[in-house]
Short mmCIF file of C-alpha atoms and ligand atoms in Angstrom, two decimals:
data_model
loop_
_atom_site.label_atom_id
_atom_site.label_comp_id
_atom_site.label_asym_id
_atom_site.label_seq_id
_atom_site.Cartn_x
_atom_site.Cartn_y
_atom_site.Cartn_z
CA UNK L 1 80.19 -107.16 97.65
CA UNK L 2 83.43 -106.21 99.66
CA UNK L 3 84.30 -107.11 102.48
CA UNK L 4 84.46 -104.86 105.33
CA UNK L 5 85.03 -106.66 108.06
CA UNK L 6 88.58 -106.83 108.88
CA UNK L 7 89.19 -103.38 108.51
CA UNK L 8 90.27 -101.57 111.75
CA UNK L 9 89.22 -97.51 112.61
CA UNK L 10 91.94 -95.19 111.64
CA UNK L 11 92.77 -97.79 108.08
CA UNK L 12 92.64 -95.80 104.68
CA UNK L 13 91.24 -97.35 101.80
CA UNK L 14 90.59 -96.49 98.12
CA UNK L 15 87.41 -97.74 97.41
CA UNK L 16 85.77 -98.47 93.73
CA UNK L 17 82.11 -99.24 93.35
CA UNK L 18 78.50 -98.64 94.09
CA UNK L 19 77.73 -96.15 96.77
CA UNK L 20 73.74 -94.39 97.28
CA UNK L 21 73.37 -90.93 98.30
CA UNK L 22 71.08 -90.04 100.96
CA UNK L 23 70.41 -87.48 103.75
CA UNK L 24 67.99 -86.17 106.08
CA UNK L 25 64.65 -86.54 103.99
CA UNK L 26 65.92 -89.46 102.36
CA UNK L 27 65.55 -91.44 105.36
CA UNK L 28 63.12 -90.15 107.12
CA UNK L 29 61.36 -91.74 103.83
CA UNK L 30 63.12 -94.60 104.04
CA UNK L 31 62.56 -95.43 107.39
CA UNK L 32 58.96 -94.73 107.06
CA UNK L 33 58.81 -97.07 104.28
CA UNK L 34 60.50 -100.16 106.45
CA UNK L 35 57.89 -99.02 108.77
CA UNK L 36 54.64 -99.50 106.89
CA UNK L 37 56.19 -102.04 104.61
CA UNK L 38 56.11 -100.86 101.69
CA UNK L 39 58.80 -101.19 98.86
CA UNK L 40 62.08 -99.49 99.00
CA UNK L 41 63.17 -97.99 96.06
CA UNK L 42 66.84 -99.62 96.13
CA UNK L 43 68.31 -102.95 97.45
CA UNK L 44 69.44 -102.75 101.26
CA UNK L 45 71.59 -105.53 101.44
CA UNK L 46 74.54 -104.49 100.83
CA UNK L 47 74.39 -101.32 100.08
CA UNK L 48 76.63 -98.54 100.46
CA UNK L 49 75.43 -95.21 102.17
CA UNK L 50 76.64 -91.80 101.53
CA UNK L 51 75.78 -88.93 103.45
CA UNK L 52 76.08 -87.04 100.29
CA UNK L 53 73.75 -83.66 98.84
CA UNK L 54 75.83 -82.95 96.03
CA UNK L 55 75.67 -79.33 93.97
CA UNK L 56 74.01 -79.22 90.62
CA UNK L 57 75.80 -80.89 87.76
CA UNK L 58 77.72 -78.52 86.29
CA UNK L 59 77.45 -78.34 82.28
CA UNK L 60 79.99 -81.73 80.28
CA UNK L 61 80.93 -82.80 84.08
CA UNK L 62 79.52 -86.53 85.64
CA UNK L 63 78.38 -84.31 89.19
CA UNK L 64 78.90 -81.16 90.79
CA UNK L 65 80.95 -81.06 94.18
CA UNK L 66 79.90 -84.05 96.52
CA UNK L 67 81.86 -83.95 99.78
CA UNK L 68 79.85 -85.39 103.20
CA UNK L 69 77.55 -83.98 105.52
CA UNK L 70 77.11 -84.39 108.75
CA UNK L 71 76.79 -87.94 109.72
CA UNK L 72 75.12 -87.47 113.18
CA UNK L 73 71.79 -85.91 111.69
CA UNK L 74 71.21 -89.20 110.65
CA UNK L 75 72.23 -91.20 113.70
CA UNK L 76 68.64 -92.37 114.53
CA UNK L 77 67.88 -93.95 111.45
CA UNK L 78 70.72 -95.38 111.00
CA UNK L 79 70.73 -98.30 113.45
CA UNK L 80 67.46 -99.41 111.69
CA UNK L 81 68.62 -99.07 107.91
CA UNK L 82 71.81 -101.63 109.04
CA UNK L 83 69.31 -103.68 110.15
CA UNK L 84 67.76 -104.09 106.56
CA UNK L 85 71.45 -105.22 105.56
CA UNK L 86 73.19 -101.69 104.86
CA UNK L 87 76.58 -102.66 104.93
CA UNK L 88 78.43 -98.96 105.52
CA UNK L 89 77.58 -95.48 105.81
CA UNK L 90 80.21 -93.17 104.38
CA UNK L 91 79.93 -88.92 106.20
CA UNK L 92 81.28 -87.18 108.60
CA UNK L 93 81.70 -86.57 112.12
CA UNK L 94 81.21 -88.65 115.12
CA UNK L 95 78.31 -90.88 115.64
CA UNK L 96 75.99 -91.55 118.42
CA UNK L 97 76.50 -95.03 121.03
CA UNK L 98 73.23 -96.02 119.63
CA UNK L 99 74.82 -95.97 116.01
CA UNK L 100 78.30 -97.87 117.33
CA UNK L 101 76.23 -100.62 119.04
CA UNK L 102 74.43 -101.16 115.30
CA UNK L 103 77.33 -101.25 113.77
CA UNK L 104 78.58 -103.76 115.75
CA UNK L 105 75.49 -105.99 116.11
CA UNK L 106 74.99 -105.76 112.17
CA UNK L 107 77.93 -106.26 111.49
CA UNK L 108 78.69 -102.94 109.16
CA UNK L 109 81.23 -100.01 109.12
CA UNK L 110 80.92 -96.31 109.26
CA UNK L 111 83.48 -94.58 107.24
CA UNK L 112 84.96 -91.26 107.11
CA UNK L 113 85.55 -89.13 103.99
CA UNK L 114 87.71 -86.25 103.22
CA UNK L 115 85.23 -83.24 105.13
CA UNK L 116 84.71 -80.26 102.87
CA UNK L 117 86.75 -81.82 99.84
CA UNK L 118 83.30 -81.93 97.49
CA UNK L 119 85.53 -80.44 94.60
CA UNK L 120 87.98 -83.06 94.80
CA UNK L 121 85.70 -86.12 95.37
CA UNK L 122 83.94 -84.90 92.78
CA UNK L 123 86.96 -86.26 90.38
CA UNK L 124 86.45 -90.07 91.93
CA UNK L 125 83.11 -90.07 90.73
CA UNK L 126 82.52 -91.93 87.30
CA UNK L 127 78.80 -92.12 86.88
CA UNK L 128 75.98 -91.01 88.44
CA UNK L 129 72.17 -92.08 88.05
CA UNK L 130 68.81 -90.72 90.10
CA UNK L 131 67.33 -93.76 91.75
CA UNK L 132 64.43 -91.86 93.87
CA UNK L 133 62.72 -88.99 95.49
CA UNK L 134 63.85 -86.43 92.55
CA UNK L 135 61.49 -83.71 94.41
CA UNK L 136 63.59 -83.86 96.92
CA UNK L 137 66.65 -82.54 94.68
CA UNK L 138 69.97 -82.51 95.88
CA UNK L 139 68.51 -84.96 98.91
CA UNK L 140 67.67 -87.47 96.23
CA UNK L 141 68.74 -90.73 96.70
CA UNK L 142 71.51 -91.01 93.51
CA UNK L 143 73.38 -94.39 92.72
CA UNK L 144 77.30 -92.87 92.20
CA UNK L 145 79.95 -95.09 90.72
CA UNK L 146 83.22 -93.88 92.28
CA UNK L 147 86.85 -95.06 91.64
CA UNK L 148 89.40 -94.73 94.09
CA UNK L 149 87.15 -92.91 96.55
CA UNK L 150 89.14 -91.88 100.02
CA UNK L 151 87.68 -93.52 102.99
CA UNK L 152 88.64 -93.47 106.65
CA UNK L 153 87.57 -96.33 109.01
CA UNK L 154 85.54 -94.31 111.62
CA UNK L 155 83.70 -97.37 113.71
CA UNK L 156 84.75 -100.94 112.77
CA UNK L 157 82.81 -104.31 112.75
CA UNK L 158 84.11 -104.35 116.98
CA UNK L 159 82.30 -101.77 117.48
CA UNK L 160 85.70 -99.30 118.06
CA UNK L 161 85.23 -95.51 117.29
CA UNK L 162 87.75 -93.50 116.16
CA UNK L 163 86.66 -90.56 118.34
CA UNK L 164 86.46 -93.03 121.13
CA UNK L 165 83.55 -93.64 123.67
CA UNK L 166 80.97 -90.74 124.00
CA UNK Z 1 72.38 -37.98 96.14
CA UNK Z 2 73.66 -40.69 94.01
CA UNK Z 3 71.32 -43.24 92.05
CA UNK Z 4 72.22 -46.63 91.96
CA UNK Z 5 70.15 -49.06 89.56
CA UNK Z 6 68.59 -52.18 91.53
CA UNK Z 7 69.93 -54.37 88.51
CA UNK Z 8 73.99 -53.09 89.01
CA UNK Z 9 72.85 -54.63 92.54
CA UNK Z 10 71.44 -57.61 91.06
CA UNK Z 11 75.04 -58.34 88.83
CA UNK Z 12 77.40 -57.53 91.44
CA UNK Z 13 75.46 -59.88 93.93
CA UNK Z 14 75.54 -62.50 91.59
CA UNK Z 15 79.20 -62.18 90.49
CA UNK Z 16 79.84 -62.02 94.47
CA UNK Z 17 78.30 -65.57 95.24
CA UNK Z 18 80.09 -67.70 92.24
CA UNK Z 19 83.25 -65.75 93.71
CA UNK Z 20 82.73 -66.67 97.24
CA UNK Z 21 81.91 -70.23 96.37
CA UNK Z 22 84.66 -70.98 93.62
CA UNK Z 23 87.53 -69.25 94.97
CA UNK Z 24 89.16 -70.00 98.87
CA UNK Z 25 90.22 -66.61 100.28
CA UNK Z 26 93.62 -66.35 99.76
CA UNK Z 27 93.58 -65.46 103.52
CA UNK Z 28 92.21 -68.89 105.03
CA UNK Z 29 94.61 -70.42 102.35
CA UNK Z 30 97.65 -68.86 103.85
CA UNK Z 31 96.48 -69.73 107.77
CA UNK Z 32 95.74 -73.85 106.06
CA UNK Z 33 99.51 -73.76 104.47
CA UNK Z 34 101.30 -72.24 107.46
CA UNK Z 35 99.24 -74.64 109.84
CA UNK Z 36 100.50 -77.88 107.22
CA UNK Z 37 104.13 -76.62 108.30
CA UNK Z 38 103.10 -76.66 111.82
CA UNK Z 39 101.43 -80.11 112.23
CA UNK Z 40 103.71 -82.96 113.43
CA UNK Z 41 100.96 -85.44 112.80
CA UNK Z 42 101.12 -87.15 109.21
CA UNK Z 43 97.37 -87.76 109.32
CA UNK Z 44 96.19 -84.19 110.10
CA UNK Z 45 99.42 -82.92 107.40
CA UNK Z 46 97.37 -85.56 105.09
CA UNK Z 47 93.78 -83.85 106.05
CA UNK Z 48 95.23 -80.52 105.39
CA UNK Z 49 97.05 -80.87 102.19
CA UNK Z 50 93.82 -82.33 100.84
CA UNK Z 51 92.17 -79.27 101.58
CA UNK Z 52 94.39 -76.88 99.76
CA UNK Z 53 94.18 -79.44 96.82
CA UNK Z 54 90.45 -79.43 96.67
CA UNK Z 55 91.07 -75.44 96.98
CA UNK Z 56 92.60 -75.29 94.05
CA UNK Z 57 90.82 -77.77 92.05
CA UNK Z 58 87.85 -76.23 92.54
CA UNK Z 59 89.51 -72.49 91.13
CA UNK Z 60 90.29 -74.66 88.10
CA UNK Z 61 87.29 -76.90 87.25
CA UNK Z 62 84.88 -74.09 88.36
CA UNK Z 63 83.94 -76.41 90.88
CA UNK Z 64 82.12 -75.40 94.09
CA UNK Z 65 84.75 -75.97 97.30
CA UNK Z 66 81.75 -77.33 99.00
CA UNK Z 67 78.98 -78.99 97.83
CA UNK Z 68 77.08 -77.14 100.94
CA UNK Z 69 76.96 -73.78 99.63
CA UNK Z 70 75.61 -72.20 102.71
CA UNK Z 71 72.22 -70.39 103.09
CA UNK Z 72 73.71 -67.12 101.27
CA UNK Z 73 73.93 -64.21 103.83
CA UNK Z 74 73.88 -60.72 101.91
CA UNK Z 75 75.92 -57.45 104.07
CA UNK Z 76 74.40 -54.19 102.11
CA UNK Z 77 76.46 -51.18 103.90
CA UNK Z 78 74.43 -48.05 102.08
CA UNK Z 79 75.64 -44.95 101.93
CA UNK Z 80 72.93 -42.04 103.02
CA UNK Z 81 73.25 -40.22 99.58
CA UNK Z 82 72.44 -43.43 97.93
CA UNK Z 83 68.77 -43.65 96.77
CA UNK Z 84 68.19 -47.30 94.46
CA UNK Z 85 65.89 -47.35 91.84
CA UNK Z 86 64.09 -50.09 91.65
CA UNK Z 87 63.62 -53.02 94.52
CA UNK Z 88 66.44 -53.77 96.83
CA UNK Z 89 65.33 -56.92 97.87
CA UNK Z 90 64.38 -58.21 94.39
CA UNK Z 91 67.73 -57.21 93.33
CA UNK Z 92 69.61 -59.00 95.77
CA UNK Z 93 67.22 -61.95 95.67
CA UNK Z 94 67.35 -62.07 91.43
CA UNK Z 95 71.21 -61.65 91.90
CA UNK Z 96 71.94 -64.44 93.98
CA UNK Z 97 69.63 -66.88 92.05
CA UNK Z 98 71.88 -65.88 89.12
CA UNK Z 99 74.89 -66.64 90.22
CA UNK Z 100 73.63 -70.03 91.75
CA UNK Z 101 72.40 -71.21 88.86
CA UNK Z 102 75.38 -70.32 86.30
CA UNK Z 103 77.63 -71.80 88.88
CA UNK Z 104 75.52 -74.75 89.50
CA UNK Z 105 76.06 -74.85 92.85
CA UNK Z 106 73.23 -76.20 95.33
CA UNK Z 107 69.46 -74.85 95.91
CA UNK Z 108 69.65 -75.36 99.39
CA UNK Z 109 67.09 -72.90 100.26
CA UNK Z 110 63.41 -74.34 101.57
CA UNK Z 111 60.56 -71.76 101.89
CA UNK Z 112 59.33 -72.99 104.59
CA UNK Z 113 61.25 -74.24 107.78
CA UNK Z 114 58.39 -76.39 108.96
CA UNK Z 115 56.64 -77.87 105.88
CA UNK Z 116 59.95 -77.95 104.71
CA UNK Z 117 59.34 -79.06 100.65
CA UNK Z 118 60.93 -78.35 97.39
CA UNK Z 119 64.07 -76.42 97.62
CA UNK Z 120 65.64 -73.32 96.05
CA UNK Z 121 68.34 -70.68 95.40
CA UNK Z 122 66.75 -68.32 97.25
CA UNK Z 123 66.04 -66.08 99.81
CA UNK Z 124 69.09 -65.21 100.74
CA UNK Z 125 69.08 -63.55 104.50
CA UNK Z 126 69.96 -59.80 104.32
CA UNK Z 127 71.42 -57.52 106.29
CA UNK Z 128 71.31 -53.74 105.55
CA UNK Z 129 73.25 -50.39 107.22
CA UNK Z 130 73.14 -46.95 106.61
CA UNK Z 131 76.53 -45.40 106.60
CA UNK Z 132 78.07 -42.68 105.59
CA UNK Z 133 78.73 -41.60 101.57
CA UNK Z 134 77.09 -42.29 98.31
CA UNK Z 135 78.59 -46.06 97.35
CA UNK Z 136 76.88 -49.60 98.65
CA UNK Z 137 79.59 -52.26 99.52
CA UNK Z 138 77.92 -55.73 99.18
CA UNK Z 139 79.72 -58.62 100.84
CA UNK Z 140 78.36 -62.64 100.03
CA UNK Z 141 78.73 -65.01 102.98
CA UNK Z 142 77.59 -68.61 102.03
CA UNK Z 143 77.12 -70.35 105.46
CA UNK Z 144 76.97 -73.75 105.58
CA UNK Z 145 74.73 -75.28 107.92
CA UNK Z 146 77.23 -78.03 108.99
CA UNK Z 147 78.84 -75.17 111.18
CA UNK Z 148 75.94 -72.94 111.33
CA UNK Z 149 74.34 -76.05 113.23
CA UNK Z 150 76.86 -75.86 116.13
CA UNK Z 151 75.93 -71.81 116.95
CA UNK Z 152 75.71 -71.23 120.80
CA UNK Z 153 74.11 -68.13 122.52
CA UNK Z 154 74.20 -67.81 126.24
CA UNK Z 155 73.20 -64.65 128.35
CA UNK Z 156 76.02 -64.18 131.13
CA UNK Z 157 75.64 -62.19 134.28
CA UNK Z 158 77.33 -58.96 133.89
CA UNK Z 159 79.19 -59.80 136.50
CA UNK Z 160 80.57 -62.96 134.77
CA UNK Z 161 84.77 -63.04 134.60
CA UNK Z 162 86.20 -63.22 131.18
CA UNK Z 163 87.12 -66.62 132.27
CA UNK Z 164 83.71 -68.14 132.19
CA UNK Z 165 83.06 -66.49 128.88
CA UNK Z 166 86.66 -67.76 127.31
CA UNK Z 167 85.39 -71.44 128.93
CA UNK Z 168 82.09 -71.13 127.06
CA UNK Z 169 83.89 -70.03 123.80
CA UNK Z 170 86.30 -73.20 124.35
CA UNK Z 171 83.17 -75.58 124.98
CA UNK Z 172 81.32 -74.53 121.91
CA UNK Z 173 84.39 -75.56 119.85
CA UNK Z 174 84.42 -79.35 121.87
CA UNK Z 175 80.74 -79.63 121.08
CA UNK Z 176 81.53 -78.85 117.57
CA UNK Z 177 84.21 -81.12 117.44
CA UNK Z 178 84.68 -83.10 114.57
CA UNK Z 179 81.46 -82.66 112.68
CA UNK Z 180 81.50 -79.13 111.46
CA UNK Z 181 84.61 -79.54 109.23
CA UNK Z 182 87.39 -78.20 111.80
CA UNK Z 183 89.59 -76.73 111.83
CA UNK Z 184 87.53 -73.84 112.55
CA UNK Z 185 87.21 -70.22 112.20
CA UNK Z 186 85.83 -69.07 115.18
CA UNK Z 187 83.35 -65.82 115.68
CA UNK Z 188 82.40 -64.77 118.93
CA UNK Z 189 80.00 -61.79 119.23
CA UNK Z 190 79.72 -60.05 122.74
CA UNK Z 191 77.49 -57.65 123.93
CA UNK Z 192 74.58 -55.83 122.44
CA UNK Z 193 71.30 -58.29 123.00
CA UNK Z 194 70.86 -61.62 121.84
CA UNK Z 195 70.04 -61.26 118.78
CA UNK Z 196 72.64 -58.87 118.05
CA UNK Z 197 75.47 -60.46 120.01
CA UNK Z 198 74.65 -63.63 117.01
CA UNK Z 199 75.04 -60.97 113.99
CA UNK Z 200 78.28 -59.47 115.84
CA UNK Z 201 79.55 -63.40 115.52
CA UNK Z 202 78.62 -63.54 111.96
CA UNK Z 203 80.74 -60.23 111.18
CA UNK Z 204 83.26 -61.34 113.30
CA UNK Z 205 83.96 -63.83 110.66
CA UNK Z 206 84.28 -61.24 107.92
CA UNK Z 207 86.99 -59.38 110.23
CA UNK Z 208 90.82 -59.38 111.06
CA UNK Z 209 91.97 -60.32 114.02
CA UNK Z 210 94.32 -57.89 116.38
CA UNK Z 211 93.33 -58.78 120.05
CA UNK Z 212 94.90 -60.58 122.99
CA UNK Z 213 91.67 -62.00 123.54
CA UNK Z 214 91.38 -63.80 120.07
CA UNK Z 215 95.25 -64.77 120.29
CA UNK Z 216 94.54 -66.88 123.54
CA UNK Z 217 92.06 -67.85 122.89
CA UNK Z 218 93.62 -69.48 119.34
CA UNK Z 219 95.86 -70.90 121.44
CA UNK Z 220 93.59 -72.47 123.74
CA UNK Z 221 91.26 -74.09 121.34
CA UNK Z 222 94.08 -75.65 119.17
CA UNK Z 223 95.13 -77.23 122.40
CA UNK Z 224 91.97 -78.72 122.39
CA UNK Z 225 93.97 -81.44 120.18
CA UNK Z 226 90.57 -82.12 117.67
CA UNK Z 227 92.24 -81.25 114.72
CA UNK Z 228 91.22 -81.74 111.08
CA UNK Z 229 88.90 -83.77 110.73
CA UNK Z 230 88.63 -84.54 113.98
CA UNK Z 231 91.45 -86.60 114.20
CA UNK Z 232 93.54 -85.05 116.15
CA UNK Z 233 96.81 -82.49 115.66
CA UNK Z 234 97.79 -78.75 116.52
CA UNK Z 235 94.69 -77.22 114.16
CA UNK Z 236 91.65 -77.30 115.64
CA UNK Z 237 91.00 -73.55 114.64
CA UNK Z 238 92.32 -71.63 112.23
CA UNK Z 239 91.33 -67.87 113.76
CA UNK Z 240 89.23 -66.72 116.40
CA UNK Z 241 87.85 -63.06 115.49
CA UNK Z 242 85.60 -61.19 118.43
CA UNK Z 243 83.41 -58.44 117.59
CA UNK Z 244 82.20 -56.54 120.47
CA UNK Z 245 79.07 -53.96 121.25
CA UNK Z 246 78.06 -51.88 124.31
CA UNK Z 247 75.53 -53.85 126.31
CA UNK Z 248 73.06 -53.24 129.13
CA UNK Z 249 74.33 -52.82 133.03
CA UNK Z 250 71.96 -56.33 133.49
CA UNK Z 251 73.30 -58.26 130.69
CA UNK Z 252 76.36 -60.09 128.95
CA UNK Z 253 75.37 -61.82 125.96
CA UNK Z 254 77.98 -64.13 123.93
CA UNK Z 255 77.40 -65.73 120.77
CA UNK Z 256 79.60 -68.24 119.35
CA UNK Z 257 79.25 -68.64 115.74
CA UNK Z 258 81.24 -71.58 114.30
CA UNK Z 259 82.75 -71.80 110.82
CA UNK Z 260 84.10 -74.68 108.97
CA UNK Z 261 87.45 -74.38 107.04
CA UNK Z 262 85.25 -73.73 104.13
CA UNK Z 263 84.85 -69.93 105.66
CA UNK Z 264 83.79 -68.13 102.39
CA UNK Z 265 83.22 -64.54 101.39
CA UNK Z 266 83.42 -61.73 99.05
CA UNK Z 267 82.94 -58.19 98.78
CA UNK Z 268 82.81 -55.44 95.97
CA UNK Z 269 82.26 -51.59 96.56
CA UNK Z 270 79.82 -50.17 93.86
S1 SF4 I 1 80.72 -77.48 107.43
FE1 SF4 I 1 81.61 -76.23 105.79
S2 SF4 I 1 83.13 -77.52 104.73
FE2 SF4 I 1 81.81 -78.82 106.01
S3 SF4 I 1 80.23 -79.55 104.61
FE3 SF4 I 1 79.42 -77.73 105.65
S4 SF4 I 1 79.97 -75.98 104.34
FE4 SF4 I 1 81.17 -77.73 103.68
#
């Protein structure tokens, strides 16, 4: 697993490796299954979270476009999924002081990604593989192998936002 | 009295959505490459050059701009001599399935808003006029909801100044601020009642811009230093376009209708 934790808000980075996608419904089911214990359908620790619905795969591509959503729609269940070892969360947008604190207790990292660029992060995208909740369609959780993939530091280990205090 | 075939609806509505989704209008392309020139910062240059790129990768891997390809919003103008055989609705319904699915774009659609469920293509929302002559002009608006979420509607006083009404306009846009994909393209719909004062800011984003009013108010917001992404620099919006309606003596109404740089359209006359 990388390491995140030096990396200051405003730093680009290229990353390559593992990321899940998941939105609204995604963790509302996720959350409910830390809740009543029952088994989550992907490791936590460690894992990379991307705010991610992408479009239908379009016919000899890997995935359709895949830019971020709105990062704030997930704001409270975020604080409890870097609790169960998430170690970043990849949208957009500016988070709530709830979600800074949790980053900073836990440890973890919120990143920024190019906002309505889905075409072109669609090209950093290598593999991708449905993990979970397939009724759910494009807000299944998907395990995406990306190369190179264009990430902003948005809130650092410190606890620092890039949109500063709100 | 002119007959029109639902299923020349159905084709042209289809046709209408890949377009919209595929292809940046050239016109938002031109207002992100002349606001490049004008950004001193290197970050919001950066944020801004990657959107033209993914522009025009997306034209050449048929590649939707934007993985969120809106809730589709169908304009039917109708001429009066126009009589369709066959079911409107259907038509447009059928049409914009079609062109979702050969495009692959995203079935975004839920059928119902509070059981929420599997999702779809389809309905779109449609809007219909009668006007005058014996051709239909269609236009495809994919909203995305990214934007669409940030929509504000307040009822002013009628004897509110245009300066609490240009304050409003300027908050929405703060409020907004760096989740909905700025810079912007800002619709403001005044007048009418509430509900139509929100269409009138949905139109507005179809529209040119000419005023005063939307030129200050441009430059006003894009002092609001949020720029793309968020992250500061001299685009925050890209246009502000105001449509406006006669009201009633007792009211003002304002909507503020938000729109992310991903503002997408297209039209066809049949
Ligand atoms: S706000 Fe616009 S550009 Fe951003 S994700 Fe939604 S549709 Fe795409």
């Amino acid at each position: 697993m990388k390491d995140f934790h030096d990396l200051k808000i405003g730093q680009q980075i290229k990353f390559s490796g593992t990321v899940y996608t998941a939105r609204d419904q995604a963790h509302k089911r996720l959350v409910s299954a830390i809740k009543a214990n029952k088994k989550i359908p992907f490791d936590l620790k460690g894992a990379i979270i991307y705010y991610c619905g992408p479009t239908k795969t379009p016919k000899g591509k890997v995935i359709g476009a895949c830019g971020p959503t709105t990062s704030s729609r997930m704001d409270e269940f975020a604080p409890i999924l870097l609790r169960q070892g998430v170690s970043a969360m990849i949208g957009k947008g500016n988070r709530s002081p709830e979600v800074v604190k949790a980053v900073k207790q836990y440890r973890g990292i919120y990143f920024l990604t190019y906002a309505g660029c889905g075409a072109l992060l669609a090209k950093c995208v290598k593999a991708k593989k449905l993990i979970a909740y397939a009724d759910l369609g494009p807000e299944a959780i998907y395990k995406l192998e990306v190369k190179d993939f264009p990430l902003i530091v948005g809130i650092d280990a410190k606890g620092r936002n890039i949109y500063g205090k709100n | 009295m002119r007959i029109i075939k639902s299923q020349k609806i159905r084709a042209a509505v289809s046709a209408l959505c890949v377009k919209a989704n595929l292809f940046l209008q050239p016109d938002i392309l031109a207002l992100l490459k002349a606001a490049q020139k004008k950004e001193k910062s290197k970050r919001a240059q950066e944020i801004l050059a990657s959107i033209i790129k993914n522009a025009a990768y997306a034209r050449q891997n048929k590649l939707a701009i934007c993985q969120d390809t809106g809730m589709p919003i169908v304009f039917l103008q109708i001429g009066q001599d126009v009589r369709i055989a066959g079911s409107l609705a259907a038509a447009v319904n059928q049409g914009v399935a079609d062109g979702y699915r050969q495009a692959s774009l995203r079935n975004s659609i839920i059928q119902d808003p509070l059981a929420r469920g599997k999702s779809g293509f389809t309905p779109a929302v449609i809007h219909t006029e009668i006007i005058a002559g014996n051709k239909i002009k269609i236009t495809v608006l994919p909203k995305g909801f990214g934007c669409e979420n940030k929509t504000q509607l307040k009822m002013f006083k009628p004897t509110a100044g245009i300066a609490e009404i240009k304050k409003f306009i300027l908050d929405a846009v703060k409020s907004a601020g760096p989740d909905a994909c700025p810079p912007y393209v800002v619709g403001v719909g005044i007048g009418g009642t509430a509900d139509y004062a929100c269409l009138l800011a949905k139109k507005a984003l179809l529209g040119k811009t000419s005023t005063k009013l939307e030129a200050d108010l441009l430059k006003e917001i894009n002092k609001l230093n949020i720029g793309p992404m968020g992250l500061g620099g001299k685009t925050t919006a890209l246009a502000v376009k105001v449509k406006t309606y006669p009201t009633h003596i007792a009211g003002l109404p304002v909507c503020v209708n938000i729109s992310c740089h991903a503002t997408r359209s297209a039209s066809r006359v049949i």
